[in-house]
Amino acid sequence: MKVDVLRETEYYEAQSKQVSKLLEIVATTVGGIMAVGALFGALNTMYSAVSTRTVEIATLRAIGFGAFPVSFR
């Protein structure tokens, strides 16, 4: 019979090591998916903001404003 003497904290740490790794993988995966979704949401918002101002942007560019001043107007 083999007996190991461990502190309570060490015992629970050893018991929960595999579950901890699994939860870390799941959290990283879900966080990555959410980050990609947030990126696409921001791109969609920027695209719609620019598409509603195309006439205004074209007018400002036609009368001589550069890209930098037009983008911060």
Coordinates of C-alpha atoms in Angstrom, one line a residue:
M1 CA 0.0 0.0 0.0
K2 CA 1.4 3.4 -1.1
V3 CA 0.4 6.5 0.8
D4 CA 1.2 10.1 -0.2
V5 CA 1.0 12.9 2.3
L6 CA 0.0 16.2 0.8
R7 CA -1.3 19.5 2.0
E8 CA -4.9 20.1 1.3
T9 CA -4.1 22.9 -1.2
E10 CA -1.7 20.6 -3.1
Y11 CA -4.3 17.8 -3.2
Y12 CA -7.0 20.1 -4.7
E13 CA -4.5 21.6 -7.1
A14 CA -3.6 18.2 -8.4
Q15 CA -7.3 17.2 -8.7
S16 CA -8.3 20.3 -10.6
K17 CA -5.3 20.5 -13.0
Q18 CA -7.0 18.8 -16.0
V19 CA -10.3 20.7 -15.6
S20 CA -8.3 23.9 -15.3
K21 CA -6.5 23.2 -18.6
L22 CA -9.8 22.4 -20.3
L23 CA -11.5 25.6 -19.1
E24 CA -8.5 27.6 -20.2
I25 CA -8.7 26.2 -23.7
V26 CA -12.5 26.8 -23.9
A27 CA -12.1 30.3 -22.6
T28 CA -9.4 31.1 -25.1
T29 CA -11.4 29.7 -28.0
V30 CA -14.6 31.6 -27.0
G31 CA -12.6 34.8 -26.5
G32 CA -11.0 34.4 -29.9
I33 CA -14.3 33.9 -31.6
M34 CA -15.7 36.9 -29.7
A35 CA -12.7 39.0 -30.8
V36 CA -13.2 38.1 -34.4
G37 CA -16.9 39.0 -34.1
A38 CA -16.1 42.3 -32.6
L39 CA -13.6 43.0 -35.4
F40 CA -16.3 42.3 -38.0
G41 CA -18.8 44.5 -36.1
A42 CA -16.4 47.4 -36.0
L43 CA -15.6 47.0 -39.7
N44 CA -19.3 46.9 -40.6
T45 CA -19.9 50.1 -38.6
M46 CA -17.0 51.9 -40.2
Y47 CA -18.1 50.7 -43.7
S48 CA -21.6 52.0 -43.1
A49 CA -20.4 55.3 -41.8
V50 CA -18.2 55.9 -44.8
S51 CA -20.9 54.7 -47.3
T52 CA -23.4 57.2 -46.0
R53 CA -20.9 60.0 -46.5
T54 CA -19.5 59.1 -49.9
V55 CA -21.0 62.2 -51.6
E56 CA -19.6 64.5 -48.9
I57 CA -16.2 62.9 -49.0
A58 CA -16.1 63.1 -52.8
T59 CA -17.1 66.7 -52.8
L60 CA -14.4 67.6 -50.2
R61 CA -11.7 65.7 -52.2
A62 CA -12.8 67.4 -55.4
I63 CA -12.4 70.9 -54.0
G64 CA -8.9 70.1 -52.9
F65 CA -8.9 68.6 -49.4
G66 CA -6.5 65.8 -48.8
A67 CA -7.3 62.4 -47.4
F68 CA -6.2 63.3 -43.8
P69 CA -8.3 66.4 -43.4
V70 CA -11.3 64.7 -44.9
S71 CA -11.1 61.7 -42.6
F72 CA -11.0 63.8 -39.5
R73 CA -13.8 66.2 -40.4

